[in-house]
């Protein structure tokens, strides 16, 4: 099965019409389902959702446009093209008003059928995209790095190439994986996500490839694996580096040969799946330490995208914060806006948890802030204080102890500076020029300061 095989349901009581349409559409590469009555159509639609429907305007077992209406209710995204006979033009127009995509007049012309159907399928893709955007799937950010990411997705999505998304936790790897799927020919087929880190080692194979009843204790009935569920579509293997070596070997085989066996089965299955993998780990060191198969890495790393951490695109922070606040407002939380001081604190913070952390903080603030305008006091202290959490973590000075009252301010300041500069020098391996650059001081000035503080 190829990725862009669309399934079309033909509903018409005239056998000849069904046969002609089937021939025309099959020769153009479509898969066909047929129904000779409304009743049959309902049976088919209970079991499967076609990509488009060709529907006869006059069926013997249904009144007016009630089948069309039912389809529009049960499968709102599936485009319906009406087939109308002579003298039923006004009815056909009426059908379009009630949600049919278009209509075809008998006698049916091959070219017209194909063009109309193609238009209907395109409209469907667009509708899906719009729905995805409305669902919060938009990639926000005006930094050059994010412009590059969007451009990359646009170029890569329509191909069938395997994709590897790298980047720290919370940088948007899953969002990108979905965008690649949404921008591909496979958009109308499933997007299936597997979190490899969340599956117990002994179950990985069963989850990926399925199992047959009795394959192991607890396998009470046959189970379809995610590779099959994603057939025709995209399989997102999240946290791929957390998968055991044994499962890695099996995944490698599917990628090489497109085939696998369910656990406990001898039947070889074939699927057509585009794989997108992601990890926050450094795959090169995982390979060096023998935890990740190098051959699998080369298989997966066809199209590689490394998402930049948020602290390297500080220009996006404000835009993202506003976006999330608006989003939370839409879902029913009060309207809130960052006041100037809070905004600069948010921009200064270095967001070790990246966009996910920013989103969580905005949610918390949207719930807890005291007024419409968000002040620094509404923010978590580590963000409001403008301190650098990583520096604190590495030096253990959380600024908790206050010197004895009566200590001259100059001493307090000197002590704070001394401790800070010690930490900076430690971080730069004693390199004074580098230390000066990092804290925004002239090198000669820093030398003097170090001497004055007795650090040299
Ligand atoms: N550029 C962006 N625009 C809008 N929302 C974003 C962006 N990047 C990330 N997000 C949002 O941030 C959250 C985290 O993103 P996502 O789950 O894609 O990250 P991840 O890289 O998969 O993280 P992890 O490694 O922790 O699984 C999600 O709610 C996502 O919608
Ligand atoms: Mg993720």
Short mmCIF file of C-alpha atoms and ligand atoms in Angstrom, two decimals:
data_model
loop_
_atom_site.label_atom_id
_atom_site.label_comp_id
_atom_site.label_asym_id
_atom_site.label_seq_id
_atom_site.Cartn_x
_atom_site.Cartn_y
_atom_site.Cartn_z
CA UNK A 1 0.00 0.00 0.00
CA UNK A 2 1.40 3.37 -0.88
CA UNK A 3 1.12 6.39 1.35
CA UNK A 4 -1.17 8.38 -0.87
CA UNK A 5 -3.70 5.65 -1.55
CA UNK A 6 -7.05 7.23 -0.80
CA UNK A 7 -10.14 5.16 -0.18
CA UNK A 8 -13.31 6.30 -1.89
CA UNK A 9 -16.78 5.06 -1.01
CA UNK A 10 -19.20 4.91 -3.93
CA UNK A 11 -22.86 4.88 -2.91
CA UNK A 12 -25.21 4.29 -5.86
CA UNK A 13 -27.99 1.82 -6.47
CA UNK A 14 -27.13 1.44 -10.17
CA UNK A 15 -24.65 -1.35 -10.56
CA UNK A 16 -23.37 0.03 -13.88
CA UNK A 17 -22.55 3.39 -12.40
CA UNK A 18 -20.65 1.74 -9.55
CA UNK A 19 -18.75 -0.44 -12.01
CA UNK A 20 -17.80 2.48 -14.28
CA UNK A 21 -16.72 4.66 -11.40
CA UNK A 22 -14.73 1.84 -9.85
CA UNK A 23 -12.86 1.29 -13.10
CA UNK A 24 -12.09 4.97 -13.55
CA UNK A 25 -10.96 5.48 -9.97
CA UNK A 26 -8.99 2.27 -9.63
CA UNK A 27 -7.07 3.07 -12.78
CA UNK A 28 -6.14 6.35 -11.11
CA UNK A 29 -4.84 4.53 -8.03
CA UNK A 30 -7.73 4.85 -5.60
CA UNK A 31 -9.01 2.12 -3.32
CA UNK A 32 -12.75 1.60 -3.66
CA UNK A 33 -15.54 0.68 -1.28
CA UNK A 34 -19.04 0.16 -2.68
CA UNK A 35 -22.56 0.38 -1.34
CA UNK A 36 -25.76 -0.19 -3.32
CA UNK A 37 -28.10 1.38 -0.79
CA UNK A 38 -28.20 3.70 2.19
CA UNK A 39 -28.41 0.67 4.44
CA UNK A 40 -25.24 -0.85 2.98
CA UNK A 41 -23.54 2.52 3.18
CA UNK A 42 -24.24 2.74 6.91
CA UNK A 43 -22.70 -0.69 7.44
CA UNK A 44 -19.53 0.34 5.56
CA UNK A 45 -19.31 3.67 7.40
CA UNK A 46 -19.63 1.97 10.76
CA UNK A 47 -16.47 0.02 10.07
CA UNK A 48 -14.31 2.48 8.18
CA UNK A 49 -13.89 6.11 7.32
CA UNK A 50 -13.19 6.67 3.63
CA UNK A 51 -11.23 9.69 2.45
CA UNK A 52 -14.11 10.83 0.24
CA UNK A 53 -17.60 9.71 -0.72
CA UNK A 54 -19.44 9.74 -4.03
CA UNK A 55 -23.14 9.74 -3.20
CA UNK A 56 -26.09 9.23 -5.53
CA UNK A 57 -28.68 11.95 -5.02
CA UNK A 58 -31.59 9.55 -5.32
CA UNK A 59 -31.38 6.30 -3.43
CA UNK A 60 -34.41 4.02 -3.18
CA UNK A 61 -34.19 3.41 0.55
CA UNK A 62 -33.73 6.95 1.82
CA UNK A 63 -35.67 10.18 1.77
CA UNK A 64 -34.28 13.48 0.49
CA UNK A 65 -30.85 14.30 1.75
CA UNK A 66 -30.98 12.52 5.07
CA UNK A 67 -28.04 10.21 4.30
CA UNK A 68 -25.91 13.21 3.37
CA UNK A 69 -26.91 14.86 6.61
CA UNK A 70 -26.06 11.79 8.62
CA UNK A 71 -22.64 11.54 6.96
CA UNK A 72 -21.95 15.20 7.62
CA UNK A 73 -22.76 14.63 11.29
CA UNK A 74 -20.86 11.37 11.80
CA UNK A 75 -17.88 12.13 9.56
CA UNK A 76 -17.76 15.91 9.28
CA UNK A 77 -14.36 16.02 7.60
CA UNK A 78 -15.08 13.53 4.82
CA UNK A 79 -15.97 15.39 1.61
CA UNK A 80 -19.10 14.15 -0.17
CA UNK A 81 -19.56 14.59 -3.91
CA UNK A 82 -23.14 14.12 -5.10
CA UNK A 83 -24.00 12.28 -8.31
CA UNK A 84 -27.08 13.71 -9.94
CA UNK A 85 -29.18 12.51 -12.87
CA UNK A 86 -30.95 14.63 -15.48
CA UNK A 87 -33.37 17.16 -14.11
CA UNK A 88 -32.12 17.04 -10.53
CA UNK A 89 -29.90 20.11 -10.77
CA UNK A 90 -31.81 22.07 -8.15
CA UNK A 91 -31.56 19.16 -5.74
CA UNK A 92 -27.83 18.95 -6.37
CA UNK A 93 -27.42 22.64 -5.63
CA UNK A 94 -29.46 22.15 -2.50
CA UNK A 95 -27.14 19.31 -1.46
CA UNK A 96 -24.12 21.59 -1.82
CA UNK A 97 -25.87 24.12 0.40
CA UNK A 98 -26.25 21.41 2.99
CA UNK A 99 -22.61 20.52 3.05
CA UNK A 100 -21.85 18.40 -0.02
CA UNK A 101 -18.51 19.43 -1.50
CA UNK A 102 -19.67 19.46 -5.14
CA UNK A 103 -21.76 17.45 -7.57
CA UNK A 104 -21.25 15.49 -10.76
CA UNK A 105 -23.87 15.19 -13.47
CA UNK A 106 -24.71 12.03 -15.33
CA UNK A 107 -23.51 10.97 -17.81
CA UNK A 108 -20.26 10.93 -15.84
CA UNK A 109 -17.15 12.14 -17.62
CA UNK A 110 -13.89 10.55 -16.59
CA UNK A 111 -11.84 13.76 -16.41
CA UNK A 112 -14.48 15.65 -14.51
CA UNK A 113 -14.86 12.86 -11.97
CA UNK A 114 -11.12 12.76 -11.33
CA UNK A 115 -10.70 16.52 -11.06
CA UNK A 116 -13.66 16.94 -8.73
CA UNK A 117 -12.43 14.15 -6.50
CA UNK A 118 -8.92 15.57 -6.36
CA UNK A 119 -10.33 18.96 -5.35
CA UNK A 120 -12.43 17.32 -2.67
CA UNK A 121 -9.42 15.51 -1.22
CA UNK A 122 -7.35 18.68 -1.25
CA UNK A 123 -10.06 20.56 0.59
CA UNK A 124 -10.04 17.81 3.15
CA UNK A 125 -6.28 18.16 3.73
CA UNK A 126 -6.74 21.89 4.22
CA UNK A 127 -9.53 21.35 6.70
CA UNK A 128 -7.30 18.98 8.64
CA UNK A 129 -4.53 21.54 8.70
CA UNK A 130 -6.80 24.25 9.96
CA UNK A 131 -8.06 21.92 12.67
CA UNK A 132 -4.49 21.13 13.66
CA UNK A 133 -3.66 24.83 13.95
CA UNK A 134 -6.74 25.47 16.02
CA UNK A 135 -5.68 22.63 18.29
CA UNK A 136 -2.62 24.58 19.41
CA UNK A 137 -0.23 22.90 17.04
CA UNK A 138 1.20 26.14 15.71
CA UNK A 139 4.94 26.66 15.96
CA UNK A 140 5.44 30.06 17.53
CA UNK A 141 8.58 32.19 17.50
CA UNK A 142 10.03 34.98 15.37
CA UNK A 143 13.70 34.28 15.97
CA UNK A 144 15.86 33.46 12.94
CA UNK A 145 16.36 29.99 14.42
CA UNK A 146 12.63 29.28 14.45
CA UNK A 147 12.20 30.73 10.96
CA UNK A 148 14.81 28.20 9.89
CA UNK A 149 12.98 25.41 11.67
CA UNK A 150 9.71 26.25 9.92
CA UNK A 151 11.47 26.46 6.59
CA UNK A 152 13.12 23.10 7.21
CA UNK A 153 9.79 21.48 8.07
CA UNK A 154 8.21 22.86 4.93
CA UNK A 155 10.91 21.37 2.75
CA UNK A 156 11.17 18.04 4.53
CA UNK A 157 7.52 17.28 5.33
CA UNK A 158 6.28 16.39 1.83
CA UNK A 159 9.10 13.87 1.30
CA UNK A 160 8.99 10.40 2.74
CA UNK A 161 12.42 10.65 4.36
CA UNK A 162 12.99 9.46 7.90
CA UNK A 163 13.33 12.29 10.38
CA UNK A 164 15.37 12.55 13.56
CA UNK A 165 14.54 15.41 15.90
CA UNK A 166 17.08 16.32 18.56
CA UNK A 167 17.00 18.94 21.27
CA UNK A 168 16.78 19.44 24.99
CA UNK A 169 13.69 18.51 26.91
CA UNK A 170 10.76 20.82 26.20
CA UNK A 171 12.13 22.41 23.02
CA UNK A 172 9.22 21.26 20.86
CA UNK A 173 10.34 17.94 19.38
CA UNK A 174 6.89 16.42 19.43
CA UNK A 175 5.35 19.57 18.00
CA UNK A 176 7.80 19.37 15.10
CA UNK A 177 7.07 15.66 14.54
CA UNK A 178 3.37 16.45 14.25
CA UNK A 179 4.01 19.36 11.92
CA UNK A 180 6.04 17.11 9.63
CA UNK A 181 3.16 14.64 9.52
CA UNK A 182 0.59 17.40 8.95
CA UNK A 183 2.61 18.75 6.06
CA UNK A 184 2.96 15.38 4.37
CA UNK A 185 0.87 13.33 1.97
CA UNK A 186 0.14 11.08 4.93
CA UNK A 187 -1.89 13.72 6.75
CA UNK A 188 -5.16 11.85 6.32
CA UNK A 189 -3.60 8.68 7.73
CA UNK A 190 -2.74 8.00 11.36
CA UNK A 191 -0.03 9.72 13.40
CA UNK A 192 0.90 7.25 16.11
CA UNK A 193 3.20 8.12 18.99
CA UNK A 194 5.20 5.65 21.04
CA UNK A 195 7.10 6.85 24.08
CA UNK A 196 9.94 4.35 24.16
CA UNK A 197 11.03 5.51 27.62
CA UNK A 198 7.66 4.69 29.13
CA UNK A 199 7.38 1.05 28.03
CA UNK A 200 8.87 -1.69 30.21
CA UNK A 201 11.73 -3.36 28.31
CA UNK A 202 10.00 -6.72 28.08
CA UNK A 203 6.93 -5.16 26.44
CA UNK A 204 8.61 -2.99 23.81
CA UNK A 205 8.38 -5.58 21.07
CA UNK A 206 4.75 -6.32 21.76
CA UNK A 207 3.89 -2.63 21.71
CA UNK A 208 5.74 -2.01 18.46
CA UNK A 209 4.90 -5.17 16.55
CA UNK A 210 1.90 -6.61 18.33
CA UNK A 211 1.53 -10.12 19.68
CA UNK A 212 -0.62 -13.17 19.19
CA UNK A 213 -2.81 -14.63 21.87
CA UNK A 214 -0.78 -16.79 24.24
CA UNK A 215 2.60 -15.42 23.13
CA UNK A 216 3.47 -14.75 26.77
CA UNK A 217 1.76 -14.73 30.15
CA UNK A 218 -0.86 -12.03 30.03
CA UNK A 219 -1.24 -12.07 26.25
CA UNK A 220 -4.92 -12.91 26.45
CA UNK A 221 -5.77 -11.96 22.90
CA UNK A 222 -4.13 -10.83 19.69
CA UNK A 223 -2.84 -7.30 19.80
CA UNK A 224 -2.02 -5.00 16.90
CA UNK A 225 1.30 -3.19 17.26
CA UNK A 226 1.97 0.47 16.62
CA UNK A 227 3.80 -0.21 13.35
CA UNK A 228 0.58 -1.67 11.98
CA UNK A 229 -1.61 1.01 13.55
CA UNK A 230 0.47 3.63 11.77
CA UNK A 231 0.29 1.88 8.41
CA UNK A 232 0.08 4.43 5.62
CA UNK A 233 0.86 7.16 8.12
CA UNK A 234 3.59 8.25 10.49
CA UNK A 235 5.06 6.52 13.52
CA UNK A 236 6.68 8.85 16.06
CA UNK A 237 9.27 6.97 18.13
CA UNK A 238 9.78 9.36 21.01
CA UNK A 239 12.75 9.00 23.39
CA UNK A 240 14.31 6.50 21.00
CA UNK A 241 17.59 6.41 22.96
CA UNK A 242 15.75 4.89 25.90
CA UNK A 243 14.90 1.77 23.93
CA UNK A 244 16.82 -1.42 24.77
CA UNK A 245 19.40 -2.81 22.36
CA UNK A 246 17.30 -5.83 21.52
CA UNK A 247 14.31 -3.76 20.45
CA UNK A 248 16.69 -1.48 18.54
CA UNK A 249 17.75 -4.45 16.43
CA UNK A 250 14.12 -5.21 15.58
CA UNK A 251 13.38 -1.61 14.68
CA UNK A 252 16.47 -1.59 12.47
CA UNK A 253 15.07 -4.55 10.56
CA UNK A 254 11.71 -2.86 9.92
CA UNK A 255 13.53 0.21 8.69
CA UNK A 256 15.74 -1.84 6.38
CA UNK A 257 13.24 -4.32 5.07
CA UNK A 258 9.86 -2.89 5.98
CA UNK A 259 8.87 -6.17 7.62
CA UNK A 260 8.43 -7.70 11.06
CA UNK A 261 6.66 -10.45 12.95
CA UNK A 262 4.29 -10.02 15.85
CA UNK A 263 5.56 -11.58 19.08
CA UNK A 264 4.72 -15.28 19.00
CA UNK A 265 3.86 -15.25 15.32
CA UNK A 266 5.75 -16.66 12.35
CA UNK A 267 3.80 -14.60 9.84
CA UNK A 268 5.89 -11.82 8.33
CA UNK A 269 4.01 -8.54 8.02
CA UNK A 270 4.79 -5.63 5.76
CA UNK A 271 3.86 -2.03 6.40
CA UNK A 272 4.36 1.36 4.86
CA UNK A 273 5.26 3.73 7.66
CA UNK A 274 7.23 6.94 7.83
CA UNK A 275 9.30 6.94 10.98
CA UNK A 276 10.11 10.09 12.93
CA UNK A 277 12.36 9.57 15.93
CA UNK A 278 13.26 11.97 18.71
CA UNK A 279 15.48 12.08 21.76
CA UNK A 280 16.82 14.66 24.20
CA UNK A 281 19.95 12.56 24.69
CA UNK A 282 23.28 12.99 22.98
CA UNK A 283 23.20 10.06 20.58
CA UNK A 284 26.90 10.22 19.83
CA UNK A 285 27.83 9.56 23.43
CA UNK A 286 25.07 6.94 23.71
CA UNK A 287 26.73 5.18 20.77
CA UNK A 288 30.21 5.60 22.25
CA UNK A 289 29.02 4.00 25.47
CA UNK A 290 27.38 1.11 23.67
CA UNK A 291 23.82 2.00 24.54
CA UNK A 292 22.69 2.91 21.06
CA UNK A 293 23.28 1.02 17.82
CA UNK A 294 25.35 2.99 15.39
CA UNK A 295 23.70 1.33 12.37
CA UNK A 296 20.27 2.31 13.65
CA UNK A 297 21.51 5.86 14.13
CA UNK A 298 22.59 6.07 10.48
CA UNK A 299 19.25 4.63 9.36
CA UNK A 300 17.30 7.20 11.34
CA UNK A 301 19.52 10.19 10.75
CA UNK A 302 18.45 10.89 7.19
CA UNK A 303 16.88 14.27 7.90
CA UNK A 304 18.13 15.63 11.21
CA UNK A 305 16.79 18.68 12.99
CA UNK A 306 18.36 20.02 16.16
CA UNK A 307 16.00 22.31 18.02
CA UNK A 308 17.74 25.21 19.77
CA UNK A 309 17.16 25.65 23.52
CA UNK A 310 15.02 28.62 24.47
CA UNK A 311 17.93 30.48 26.11
CA UNK A 312 19.59 30.70 22.68
CA UNK A 313 16.58 32.46 21.18
CA UNK A 314 15.56 34.84 23.93
CA UNK A 315 13.62 36.88 21.39
CA UNK A 316 11.00 34.12 21.33
CA UNK A 317 10.36 34.10 25.08
CA UNK A 318 8.06 37.10 25.17
CA UNK A 319 6.11 36.02 22.09
CA UNK A 320 5.63 32.52 23.45
CA UNK A 321 4.58 33.81 26.87
CA UNK A 322 1.92 36.05 25.27
CA UNK A 323 0.79 33.17 23.09
CA UNK A 324 0.31 30.84 26.04
CA UNK A 325 -1.48 33.48 28.12
CA UNK A 326 -3.89 34.06 25.22
CA UNK A 327 -4.35 30.32 24.84
CA UNK A 328 -5.16 29.85 28.53
CA UNK A 329 -7.54 32.78 28.36
CA UNK A 330 -9.32 31.07 25.46
CA UNK A 331 -9.76 27.93 27.51
CA UNK A 332 -11.55 29.93 30.19
CA UNK A 333 -8.87 31.31 32.49
CA UNK A 334 -8.85 35.04 33.28
CA UNK A 335 -7.23 37.45 30.85
CA UNK A 336 -3.70 38.31 31.98
CA UNK A 337 -0.83 40.33 30.62
CA UNK A 338 2.82 40.57 31.59
CA UNK A 339 3.64 43.97 33.05
CA UNK A 340 7.00 45.48 32.07
CA UNK A 341 9.04 44.27 35.03
CA UNK A 342 7.63 40.77 34.95
CA UNK A 343 8.25 40.63 31.22
CA UNK A 344 11.90 41.49 31.59
CA UNK A 345 12.30 38.95 34.39
CA UNK A 346 10.77 36.30 32.14
CA UNK A 347 13.09 37.33 29.31
CA UNK A 348 16.16 37.26 31.57
CA UNK A 349 15.51 33.82 33.02
CA UNK A 350 17.33 31.03 31.23
CA UNK A 351 14.51 28.42 31.03
CA UNK A 352 16.34 25.13 31.62
CA UNK A 353 13.04 23.31 30.91
CA UNK A 354 12.60 25.31 27.71
CA UNK A 355 9.19 25.97 26.15
CA UNK A 356 7.46 23.37 28.30
CA UNK A 357 8.65 25.13 31.48
CA UNK A 358 7.58 28.50 30.08
CA UNK A 359 4.16 27.11 29.25
CA UNK A 360 3.76 25.60 32.71
CA UNK A 361 4.79 28.82 34.41
CA UNK A 362 2.34 30.83 32.31
CA UNK A 363 -0.43 28.42 33.17
CA UNK A 364 0.34 28.71 36.86
CA UNK A 365 0.44 32.48 36.60
CA UNK A 366 -2.79 32.58 34.60
CA UNK A 367 -4.46 30.71 37.43
CA UNK A 368 -2.85 32.39 40.42
CA UNK A 369 -1.96 35.99 39.51
CA UNK A 370 -3.79 38.58 41.57
CA UNK A 371 -4.73 41.00 38.83
CA UNK A 372 -4.99 41.32 35.09
CA UNK A 373 -1.46 42.58 34.93
CA UNK A 374 1.21 40.10 35.97
CA UNK A 375 3.81 41.58 38.34
CA UNK A 376 7.16 40.05 39.35
CA UNK A 377 5.61 38.98 42.67
CA UNK A 378 3.24 36.71 40.73
CA UNK A 379 6.17 34.84 39.19
CA UNK A 380 8.06 31.95 40.82
CA UNK A 381 10.91 33.44 42.88
CA UNK A 382 13.72 31.98 40.80
CA UNK A 383 12.33 33.84 37.81
CA UNK A 384 11.34 37.06 39.58
CA UNK A 385 14.71 37.41 41.34
CA UNK A 386 16.45 37.31 37.99
CA UNK A 387 19.00 34.90 39.41
CA UNK A 388 20.64 32.24 37.38
CA UNK A 389 19.45 28.88 38.66
CA UNK A 390 22.36 27.01 37.13
CA UNK A 391 24.93 29.14 38.86
CA UNK A 392 23.16 28.58 42.15
CA UNK A 393 23.06 24.90 41.55
CA UNK A 394 26.76 24.73 40.80
CA UNK A 395 27.92 26.80 43.74
CA UNK A 396 25.33 25.94 46.31
CA UNK A 397 24.95 29.59 47.31
CA UNK A 398 21.26 30.18 47.23
CA UNK A 399 21.65 33.57 48.85
CA UNK A 400 19.87 32.24 51.88
CA UNK A 401 22.07 33.43 54.74
CA UNK A 402 22.05 37.09 55.70
CA UNK A 403 25.21 38.50 57.32
CA UNK A 404 24.97 39.70 60.92
CA UNK A 405 23.19 43.05 61.18
CA UNK A 406 25.85 45.70 61.65
CA UNK A 407 28.27 44.31 59.07
CA UNK A 408 29.38 47.23 56.86
CA UNK A 409 27.61 47.13 53.46
CA UNK A 410 30.96 47.34 51.69
CA UNK A 411 32.00 44.08 53.35
CA UNK A 412 28.76 42.37 52.36
CA UNK A 413 29.21 43.50 48.79
CA UNK A 414 32.86 42.43 48.69
CA UNK A 415 32.01 39.01 50.08
CA UNK A 416 29.21 38.52 47.53
CA UNK A 417 31.47 39.62 44.70
CA UNK A 418 34.27 37.38 45.88
CA UNK A 419 32.03 34.31 45.96
CA UNK A 420 30.48 35.12 42.63
CA UNK A 421 33.83 35.72 40.93
CA UNK A 422 35.24 32.52 42.39
CA UNK A 423 32.35 30.61 40.84
CA UNK A 424 32.80 32.36 37.51
CA UNK A 425 36.52 31.59 37.46
CA UNK A 426 35.80 28.00 38.31
CA UNK A 427 33.36 27.83 35.42
CA UNK A 428 35.93 29.23 32.99
CA UNK A 429 38.75 27.07 34.27
CA UNK A 430 40.58 30.12 35.63
CA UNK A 431 40.53 31.94 32.31
CA UNK A 432 40.25 35.61 33.26
CA UNK A 433 39.59 36.95 29.75
CA UNK A 434 36.72 34.50 29.30
CA UNK A 435 35.36 35.31 32.78
CA UNK A 436 35.47 39.04 31.96
CA UNK A 437 33.61 38.46 28.72
CA UNK A 438 30.90 36.44 30.42
CA UNK A 439 30.11 38.97 33.11
CA UNK A 440 30.48 42.01 30.91
CA UNK A 441 33.61 43.54 32.48
CA UNK A 442 36.82 44.88 30.95
CA UNK A 443 39.58 42.33 31.40
CA UNK A 444 41.91 44.82 33.10
CA UNK A 445 39.11 45.92 35.39
CA UNK A 446 38.46 42.32 36.40
CA UNK A 447 42.18 41.83 37.10
CA UNK A 448 42.15 44.81 39.44
CA UNK A 449 39.03 43.59 41.16
CA UNK A 450 40.45 40.12 41.69
CA UNK A 451 43.58 41.62 43.18
CA UNK A 452 41.57 43.87 45.48
CA UNK A 453 39.51 40.92 46.70
CA UNK A 454 42.61 38.85 47.28
CA UNK A 455 41.71 36.34 44.65
CA UNK A 456 45.03 36.41 42.82
N1 LIG B 1 7.76 26.86 19.10
C1 LIG B 1 6.69 26.52 19.86
N2 LIG B 1 5.52 27.19 19.70
C2 LIG B 1 4.45 26.89 20.46
N3 LIG B 1 4.43 25.93 21.39
C3 LIG B 1 5.56 25.23 21.60
C4 LIG B 1 6.75 25.48 20.84
N4 LIG B 1 7.70 24.63 21.25
C5 LIG B 1 7.16 23.87 22.21
N5 LIG B 1 5.87 24.22 22.43
C6 LIG B 1 4.95 23.65 23.45
O1 LIG B 1 5.77 23.30 24.57
C7 LIG B 1 5.40 22.05 25.09
C8 LIG B 1 6.57 21.09 24.99
O2 LIG B 1 6.81 20.78 23.64
P1 LIG B 1 7.11 19.28 23.15
O3 LIG B 1 6.30 18.31 23.93
O4 LIG B 1 7.00 19.25 21.68
O5 LIG B 1 8.63 19.19 23.61
P2 LIG B 1 9.66 17.99 23.54
O6 LIG B 1 10.89 18.52 22.89
O7 LIG B 1 9.02 16.80 22.94
O8 LIG B 1 9.98 17.77 25.08
P3 LIG B 1 10.41 16.43 25.88
O9 LIG B 1 11.79 16.08 25.44
O10 LIG B 1 10.36 16.89 27.29
O11 LIG B 1 9.39 15.41 25.55
C9 LIG B 1 4.19 21.61 24.32
O12 LIG B 1 3.04 22.04 25.01
C10 LIG B 1 4.34 22.34 23.01
O13 LIG B 1 3.09 22.54 22.40
MG1 LIG B 2 8.55 14.97 23.84
#
